[in-house]
PDB file of C-alpha atoms in Angstrom:
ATOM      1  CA  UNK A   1      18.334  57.723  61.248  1.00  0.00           C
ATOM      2  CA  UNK A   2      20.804  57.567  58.396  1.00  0.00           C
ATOM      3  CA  UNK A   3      24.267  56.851  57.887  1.00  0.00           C
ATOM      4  CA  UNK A   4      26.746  57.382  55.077  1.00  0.00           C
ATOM      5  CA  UNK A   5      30.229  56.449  53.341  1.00  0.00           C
ATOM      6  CA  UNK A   6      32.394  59.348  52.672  1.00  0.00           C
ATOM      7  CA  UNK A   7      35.205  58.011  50.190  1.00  0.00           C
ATOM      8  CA  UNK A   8      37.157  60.198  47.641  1.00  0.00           C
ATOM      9  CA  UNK A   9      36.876  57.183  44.687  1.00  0.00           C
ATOM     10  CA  UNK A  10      35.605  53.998  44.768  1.00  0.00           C
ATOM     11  CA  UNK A  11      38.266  52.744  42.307  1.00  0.00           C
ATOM     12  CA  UNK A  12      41.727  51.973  43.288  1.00  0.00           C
ATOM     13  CA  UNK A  13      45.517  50.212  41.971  1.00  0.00           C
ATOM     14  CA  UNK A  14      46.843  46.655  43.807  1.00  0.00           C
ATOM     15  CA  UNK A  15      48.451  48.063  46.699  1.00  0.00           C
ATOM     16  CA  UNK A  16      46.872  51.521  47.064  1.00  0.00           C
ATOM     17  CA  UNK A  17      45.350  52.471  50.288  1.00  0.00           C
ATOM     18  CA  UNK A  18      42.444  54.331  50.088  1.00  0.00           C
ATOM     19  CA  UNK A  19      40.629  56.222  53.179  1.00  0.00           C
ATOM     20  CA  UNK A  20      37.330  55.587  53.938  1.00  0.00           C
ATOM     21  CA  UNK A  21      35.154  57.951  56.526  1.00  0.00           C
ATOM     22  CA  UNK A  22      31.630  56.958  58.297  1.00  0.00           C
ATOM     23  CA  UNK A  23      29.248  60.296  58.669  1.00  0.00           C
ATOM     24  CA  UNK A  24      25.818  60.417  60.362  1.00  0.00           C
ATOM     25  CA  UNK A  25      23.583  62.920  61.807  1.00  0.00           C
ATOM     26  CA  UNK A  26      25.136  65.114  64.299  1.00  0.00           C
ATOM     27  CA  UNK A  27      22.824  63.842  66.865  1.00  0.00           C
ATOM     28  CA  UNK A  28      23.162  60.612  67.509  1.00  0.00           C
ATOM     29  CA  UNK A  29      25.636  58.790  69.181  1.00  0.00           C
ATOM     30  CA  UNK A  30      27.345  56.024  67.521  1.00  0.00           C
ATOM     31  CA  UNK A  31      30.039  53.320  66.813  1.00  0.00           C
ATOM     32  CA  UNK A  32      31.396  51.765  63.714  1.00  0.00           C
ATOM     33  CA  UNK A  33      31.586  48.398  62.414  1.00  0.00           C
ATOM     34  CA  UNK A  34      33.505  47.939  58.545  1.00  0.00           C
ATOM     35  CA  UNK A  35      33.664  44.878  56.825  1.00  0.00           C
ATOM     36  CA  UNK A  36      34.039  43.990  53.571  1.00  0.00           C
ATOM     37  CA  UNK A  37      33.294  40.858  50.754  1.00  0.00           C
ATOM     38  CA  UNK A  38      34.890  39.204  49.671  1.00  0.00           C
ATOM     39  CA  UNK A  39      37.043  39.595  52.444  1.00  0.00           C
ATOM     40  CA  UNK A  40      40.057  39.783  50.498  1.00  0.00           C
ATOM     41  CA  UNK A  41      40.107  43.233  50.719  1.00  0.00           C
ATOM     42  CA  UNK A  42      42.306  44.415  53.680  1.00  0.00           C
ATOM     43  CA  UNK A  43      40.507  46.598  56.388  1.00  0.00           C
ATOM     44  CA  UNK A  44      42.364  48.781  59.321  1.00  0.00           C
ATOM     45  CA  UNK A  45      41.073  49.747  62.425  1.00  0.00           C
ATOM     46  CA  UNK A  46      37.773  47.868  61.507  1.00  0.00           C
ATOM     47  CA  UNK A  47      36.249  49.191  64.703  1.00  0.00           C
ATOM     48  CA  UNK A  48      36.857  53.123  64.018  1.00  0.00           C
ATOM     49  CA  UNK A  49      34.362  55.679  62.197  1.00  0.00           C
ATOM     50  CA  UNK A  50      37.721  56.405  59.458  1.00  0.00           C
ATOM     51  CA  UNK A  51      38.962  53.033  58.446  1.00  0.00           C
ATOM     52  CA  UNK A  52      41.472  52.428  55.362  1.00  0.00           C
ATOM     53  CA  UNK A  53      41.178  49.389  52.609  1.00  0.00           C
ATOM     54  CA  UNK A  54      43.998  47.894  51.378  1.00  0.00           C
ATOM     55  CA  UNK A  55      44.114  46.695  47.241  1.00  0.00           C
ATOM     56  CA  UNK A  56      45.753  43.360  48.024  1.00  0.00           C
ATOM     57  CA  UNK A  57      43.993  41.119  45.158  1.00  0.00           C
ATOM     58  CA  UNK A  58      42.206  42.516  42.311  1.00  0.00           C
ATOM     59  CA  UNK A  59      38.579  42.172  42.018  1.00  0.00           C
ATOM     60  CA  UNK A  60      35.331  43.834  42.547  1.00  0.00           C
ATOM     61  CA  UNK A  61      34.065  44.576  46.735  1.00  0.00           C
ATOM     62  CA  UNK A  62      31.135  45.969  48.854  1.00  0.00           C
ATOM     63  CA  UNK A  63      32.548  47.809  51.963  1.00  0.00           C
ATOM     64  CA  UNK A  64      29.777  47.835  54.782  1.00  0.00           C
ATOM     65  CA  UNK A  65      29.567  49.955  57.614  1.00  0.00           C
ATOM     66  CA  UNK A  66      27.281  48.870  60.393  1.00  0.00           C
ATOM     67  CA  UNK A  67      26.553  51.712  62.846  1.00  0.00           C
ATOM     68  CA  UNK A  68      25.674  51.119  66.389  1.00  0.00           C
ATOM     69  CA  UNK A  69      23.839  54.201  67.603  1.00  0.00           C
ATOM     70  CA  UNK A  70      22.972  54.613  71.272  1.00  0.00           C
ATOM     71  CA  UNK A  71      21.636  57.556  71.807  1.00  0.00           C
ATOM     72  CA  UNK A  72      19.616  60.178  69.327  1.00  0.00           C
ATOM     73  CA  UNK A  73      19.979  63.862  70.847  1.00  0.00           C
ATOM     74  CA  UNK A  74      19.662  63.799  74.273  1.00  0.00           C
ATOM     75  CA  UNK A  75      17.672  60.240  74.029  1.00  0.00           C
ATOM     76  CA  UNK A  76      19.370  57.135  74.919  1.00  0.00           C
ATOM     77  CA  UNK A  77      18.085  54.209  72.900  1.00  0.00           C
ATOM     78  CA  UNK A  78      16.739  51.128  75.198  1.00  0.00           C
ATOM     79  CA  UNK A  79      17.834  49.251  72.381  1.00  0.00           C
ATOM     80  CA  UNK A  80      20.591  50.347  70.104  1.00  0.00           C
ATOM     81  CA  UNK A  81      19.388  50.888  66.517  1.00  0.00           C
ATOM     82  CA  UNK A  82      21.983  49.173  63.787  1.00  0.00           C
ATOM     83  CA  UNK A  83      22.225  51.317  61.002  1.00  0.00           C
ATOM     84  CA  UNK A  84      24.180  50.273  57.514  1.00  0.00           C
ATOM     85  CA  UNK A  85      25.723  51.883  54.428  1.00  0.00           C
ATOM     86  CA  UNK A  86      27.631  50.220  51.512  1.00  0.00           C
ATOM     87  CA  UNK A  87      30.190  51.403  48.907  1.00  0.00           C
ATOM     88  CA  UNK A  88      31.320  49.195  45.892  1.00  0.00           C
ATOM     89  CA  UNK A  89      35.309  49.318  45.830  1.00  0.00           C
ATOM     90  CA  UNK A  90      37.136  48.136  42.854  1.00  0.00           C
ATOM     91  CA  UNK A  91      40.389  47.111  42.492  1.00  0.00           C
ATOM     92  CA  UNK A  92      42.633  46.928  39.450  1.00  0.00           C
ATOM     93  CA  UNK A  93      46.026  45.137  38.353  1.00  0.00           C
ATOM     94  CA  UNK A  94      48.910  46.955  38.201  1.00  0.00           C
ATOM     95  CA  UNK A  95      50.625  46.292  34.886  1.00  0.00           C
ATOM     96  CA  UNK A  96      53.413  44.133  34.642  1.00  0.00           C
ATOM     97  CA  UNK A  97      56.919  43.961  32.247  1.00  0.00           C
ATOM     98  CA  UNK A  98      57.506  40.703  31.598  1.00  0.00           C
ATOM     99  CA  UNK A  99      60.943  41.465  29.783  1.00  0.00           C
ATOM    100  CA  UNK A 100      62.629  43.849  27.856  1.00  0.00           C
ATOM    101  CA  UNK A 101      64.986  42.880  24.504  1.00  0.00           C
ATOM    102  CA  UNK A 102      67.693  45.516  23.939  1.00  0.00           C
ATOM    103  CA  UNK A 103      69.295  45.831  20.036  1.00  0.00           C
ATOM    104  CA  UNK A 104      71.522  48.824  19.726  1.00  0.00           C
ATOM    105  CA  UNK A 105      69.688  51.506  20.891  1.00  0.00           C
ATOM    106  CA  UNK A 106      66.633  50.239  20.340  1.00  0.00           C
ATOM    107  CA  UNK A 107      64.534  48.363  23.207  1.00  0.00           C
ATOM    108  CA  UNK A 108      61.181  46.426  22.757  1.00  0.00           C
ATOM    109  CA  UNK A 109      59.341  46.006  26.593  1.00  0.00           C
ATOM    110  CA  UNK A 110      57.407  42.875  26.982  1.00  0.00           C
ATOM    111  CA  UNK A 111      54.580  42.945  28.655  1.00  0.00           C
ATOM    112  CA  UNK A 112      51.504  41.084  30.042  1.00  0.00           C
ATOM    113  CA  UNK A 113      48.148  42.280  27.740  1.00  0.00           C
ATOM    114  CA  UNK A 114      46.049  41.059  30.701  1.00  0.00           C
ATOM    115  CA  UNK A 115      47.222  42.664  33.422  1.00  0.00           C
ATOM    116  CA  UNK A 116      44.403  45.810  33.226  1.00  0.00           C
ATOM    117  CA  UNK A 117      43.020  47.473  30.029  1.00  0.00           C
ATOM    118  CA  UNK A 118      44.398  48.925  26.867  1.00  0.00           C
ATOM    119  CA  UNK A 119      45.811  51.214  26.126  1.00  0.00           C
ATOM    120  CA  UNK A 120      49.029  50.714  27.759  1.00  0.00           C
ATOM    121  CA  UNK A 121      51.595  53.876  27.705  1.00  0.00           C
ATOM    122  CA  UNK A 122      55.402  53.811  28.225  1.00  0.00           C
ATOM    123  CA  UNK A 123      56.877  56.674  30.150  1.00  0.00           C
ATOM    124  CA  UNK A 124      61.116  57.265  30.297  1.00  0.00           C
ATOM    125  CA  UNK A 125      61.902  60.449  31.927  1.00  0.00           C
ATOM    126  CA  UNK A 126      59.459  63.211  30.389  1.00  0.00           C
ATOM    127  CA  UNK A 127      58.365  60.934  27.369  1.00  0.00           C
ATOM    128  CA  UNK A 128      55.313  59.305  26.857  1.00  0.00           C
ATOM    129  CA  UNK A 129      55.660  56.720  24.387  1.00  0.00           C
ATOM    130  CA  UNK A 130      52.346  55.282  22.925  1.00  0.00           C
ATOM    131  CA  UNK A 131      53.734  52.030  21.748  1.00  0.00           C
ATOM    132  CA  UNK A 132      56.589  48.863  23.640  1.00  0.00           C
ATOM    133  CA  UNK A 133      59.056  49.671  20.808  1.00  0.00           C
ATOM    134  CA  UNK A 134      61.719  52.577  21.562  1.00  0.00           C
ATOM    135  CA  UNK A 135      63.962  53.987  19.146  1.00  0.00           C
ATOM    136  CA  UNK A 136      67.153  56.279  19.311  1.00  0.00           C
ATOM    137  CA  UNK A 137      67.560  55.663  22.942  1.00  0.00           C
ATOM    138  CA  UNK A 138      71.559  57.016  23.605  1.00  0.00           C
ATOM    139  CA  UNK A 139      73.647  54.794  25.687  1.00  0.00           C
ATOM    140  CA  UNK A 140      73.174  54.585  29.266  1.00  0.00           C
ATOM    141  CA  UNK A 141      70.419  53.620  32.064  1.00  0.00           C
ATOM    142  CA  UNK A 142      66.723  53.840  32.192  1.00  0.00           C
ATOM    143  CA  UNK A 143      63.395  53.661  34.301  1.00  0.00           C
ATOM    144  CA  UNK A 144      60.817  53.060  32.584  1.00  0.00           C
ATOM    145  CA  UNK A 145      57.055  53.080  33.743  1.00  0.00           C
ATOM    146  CA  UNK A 146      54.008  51.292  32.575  1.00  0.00           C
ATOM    147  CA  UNK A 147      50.279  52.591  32.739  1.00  0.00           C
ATOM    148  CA  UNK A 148      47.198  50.885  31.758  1.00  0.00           C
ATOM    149  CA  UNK A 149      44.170  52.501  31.107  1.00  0.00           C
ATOM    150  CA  UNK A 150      42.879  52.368  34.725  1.00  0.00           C
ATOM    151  CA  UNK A 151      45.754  54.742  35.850  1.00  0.00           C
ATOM    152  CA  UNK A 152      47.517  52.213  37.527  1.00  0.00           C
ATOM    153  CA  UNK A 153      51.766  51.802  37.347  1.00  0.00           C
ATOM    154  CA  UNK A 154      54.669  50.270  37.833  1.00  0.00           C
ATOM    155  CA  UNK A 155      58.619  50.000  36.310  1.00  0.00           C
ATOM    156  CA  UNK A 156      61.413  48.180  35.032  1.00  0.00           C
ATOM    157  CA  UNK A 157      65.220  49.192  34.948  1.00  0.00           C
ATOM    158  CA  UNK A 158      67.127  48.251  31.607  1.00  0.00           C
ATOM    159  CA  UNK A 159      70.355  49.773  30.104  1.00  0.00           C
ATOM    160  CA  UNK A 160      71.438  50.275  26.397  1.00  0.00           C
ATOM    161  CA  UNK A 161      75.503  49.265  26.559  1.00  0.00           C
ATOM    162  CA  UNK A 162      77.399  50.321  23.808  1.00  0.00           C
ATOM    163  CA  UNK A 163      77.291  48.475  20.215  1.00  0.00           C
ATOM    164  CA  UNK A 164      80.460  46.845  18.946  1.00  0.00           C
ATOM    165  CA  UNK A 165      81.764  48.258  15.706  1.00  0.00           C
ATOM    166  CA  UNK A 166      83.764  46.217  13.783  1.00  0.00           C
ATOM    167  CA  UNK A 167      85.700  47.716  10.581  1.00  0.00           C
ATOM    168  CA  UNK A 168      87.302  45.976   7.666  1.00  0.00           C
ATOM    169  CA  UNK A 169      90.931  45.206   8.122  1.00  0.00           C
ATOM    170  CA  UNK A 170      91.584  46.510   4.514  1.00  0.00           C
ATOM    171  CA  UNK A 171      89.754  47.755   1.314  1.00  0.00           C
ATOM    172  CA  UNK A 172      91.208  48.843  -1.855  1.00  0.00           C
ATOM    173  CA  UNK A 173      89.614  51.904  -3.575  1.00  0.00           C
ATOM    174  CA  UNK A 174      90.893  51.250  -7.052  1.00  0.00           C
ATOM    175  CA  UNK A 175      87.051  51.044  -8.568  1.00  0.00           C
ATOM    176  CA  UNK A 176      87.555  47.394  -9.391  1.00  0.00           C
ATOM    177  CA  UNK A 177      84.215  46.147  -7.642  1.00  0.00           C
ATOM    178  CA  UNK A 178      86.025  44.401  -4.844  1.00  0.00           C
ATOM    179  CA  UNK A 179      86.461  45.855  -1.682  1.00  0.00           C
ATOM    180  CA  UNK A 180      86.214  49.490  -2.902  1.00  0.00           C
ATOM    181  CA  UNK A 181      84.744  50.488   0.042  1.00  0.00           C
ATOM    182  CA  UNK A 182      85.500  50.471   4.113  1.00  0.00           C
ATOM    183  CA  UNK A 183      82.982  49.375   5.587  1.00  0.00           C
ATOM    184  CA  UNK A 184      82.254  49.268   9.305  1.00  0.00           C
ATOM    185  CA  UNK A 185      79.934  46.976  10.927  1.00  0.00           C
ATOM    186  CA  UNK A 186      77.320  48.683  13.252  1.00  0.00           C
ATOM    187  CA  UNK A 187      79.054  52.403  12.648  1.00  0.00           C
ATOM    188  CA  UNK A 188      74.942  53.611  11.978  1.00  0.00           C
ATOM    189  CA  UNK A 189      74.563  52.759  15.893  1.00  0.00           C
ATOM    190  CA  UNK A 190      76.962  56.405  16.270  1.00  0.00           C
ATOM    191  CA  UNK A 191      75.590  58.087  13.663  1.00  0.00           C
ATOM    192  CA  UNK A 192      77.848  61.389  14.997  1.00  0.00           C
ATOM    193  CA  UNK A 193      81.347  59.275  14.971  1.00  0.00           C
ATOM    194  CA  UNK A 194      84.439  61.017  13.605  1.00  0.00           C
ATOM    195  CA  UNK A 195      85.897  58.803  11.603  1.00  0.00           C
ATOM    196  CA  UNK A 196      89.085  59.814   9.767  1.00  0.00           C
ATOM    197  CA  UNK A 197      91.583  57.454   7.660  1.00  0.00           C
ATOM    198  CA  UNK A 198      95.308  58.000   7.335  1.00  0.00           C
ATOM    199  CA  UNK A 199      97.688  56.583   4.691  1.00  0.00           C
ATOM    200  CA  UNK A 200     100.998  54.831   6.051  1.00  0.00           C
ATOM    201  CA  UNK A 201     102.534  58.321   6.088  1.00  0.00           C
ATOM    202  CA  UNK A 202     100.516  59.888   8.293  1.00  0.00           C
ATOM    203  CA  UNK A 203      98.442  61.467   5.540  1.00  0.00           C
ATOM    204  CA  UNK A 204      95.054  62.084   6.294  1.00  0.00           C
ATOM    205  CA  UNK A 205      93.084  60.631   3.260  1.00  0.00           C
ATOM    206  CA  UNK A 206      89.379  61.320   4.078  1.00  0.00           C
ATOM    207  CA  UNK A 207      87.180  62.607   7.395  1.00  0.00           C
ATOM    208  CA  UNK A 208      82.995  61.948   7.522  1.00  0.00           C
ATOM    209  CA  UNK A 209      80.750  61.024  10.226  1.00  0.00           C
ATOM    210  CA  UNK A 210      79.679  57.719  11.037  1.00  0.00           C
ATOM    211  CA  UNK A 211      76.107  58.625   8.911  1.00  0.00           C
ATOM    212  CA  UNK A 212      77.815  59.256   5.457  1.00  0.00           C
ATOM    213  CA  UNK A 213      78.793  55.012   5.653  1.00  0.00           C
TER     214      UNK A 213
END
């Protein structure tokens, strides 16, 4: 007499679920028994031939199923018959942002180098980024999502605000080295600004983007 595990992976993330299913013979009669070391591993309806673990703490298990059977065909047993199976079940950290440092629109995501296996990926919308340090972001909110290299996932929220510019009060453009040129602090942050300067008359002297500073 022979029992088995059915399970559709044997790895799973902290706080996945993952269904497990006791199969035997179609003759025999029997009940189900699951238990688990260490026992750390979270077990539902223990007593029921489909049970589900829980990833509550990462680490490495063995998932036992002790079958009762009480009957083989049309025999009943004058002493049941324990049958057992095991599965290994493994359970991995979910990755974890520690902080993220915004500088214009740029943002550089912190995060913990121990919480699973390299390599770690960065995911905002549709983009997979390869590497913690994001460029060109335009201003406004994001999600984004961590992997490691076991699959596993989870996210931070963060925002890129808009970047002070701050212009010089004056320059004189008379080509004797000082102050020649207007120059506006953080203007490469908005690259497509229109910036246009007027003389006291209303005269409109010059008009360039904020990329030709």
């Amino acid at each position: 007499m022979e029992i088995n595990i059915i399970a559709p992976k044997s790895e799973i993330c902290r706080g996945e679920s993952l269904s497990l299913q006791g199969s035997a013979n179609n003759n025999l009669t029997w009940t189900a028994q699951w238990t688990a070391l260490p026992t750390e591993l979270g077990i539902n309806s223990s007593t029921a031939k489909t049970t589900a673990v829980n990833g509550t703490t990462d680490g490495n298990f063995d998932v036992t199923l002790s079958a009762s059977v009480t009957k083989s065909g049309s025999v009943i047993l004058a002493t049941p018959l324990v049958c057992t199976a095991k599965i290994p079940i493994t359970v991995h950290p979910n990755p974890v942002i520690t902080d993220i440092f915004t500088t214009g629109r740029a943002a550089t995501i912190l995060y913990d180098q121990q919480s699973g296996t390299a390599p770690f990926t960065f995911n905002i919308g549709n983009t997979v980024y390869q590497h913690n340090e994001l460029f060109d972001l335009p201003i406004g909110e994001y999600r984004v999502e961590i992997q490691n290299a076991e699959g596993c996932k989870s996210f931070r929220m963060f925002t890129i605000v808009p970047t002070p510019i701050i212009p010089d009060k004056f320059f004189s453009p008379n080509n004797d080295g000082v102050n020649d040129r207007w120059n506006v602090v953080d203007i490469e942050f908005y690259p497509n600004a229109d910036i246009q300067i007027f003389d006291r008359f209303g005269k409109q002297l010059i008009r360039y983007k904020g990329s030709d500073l």
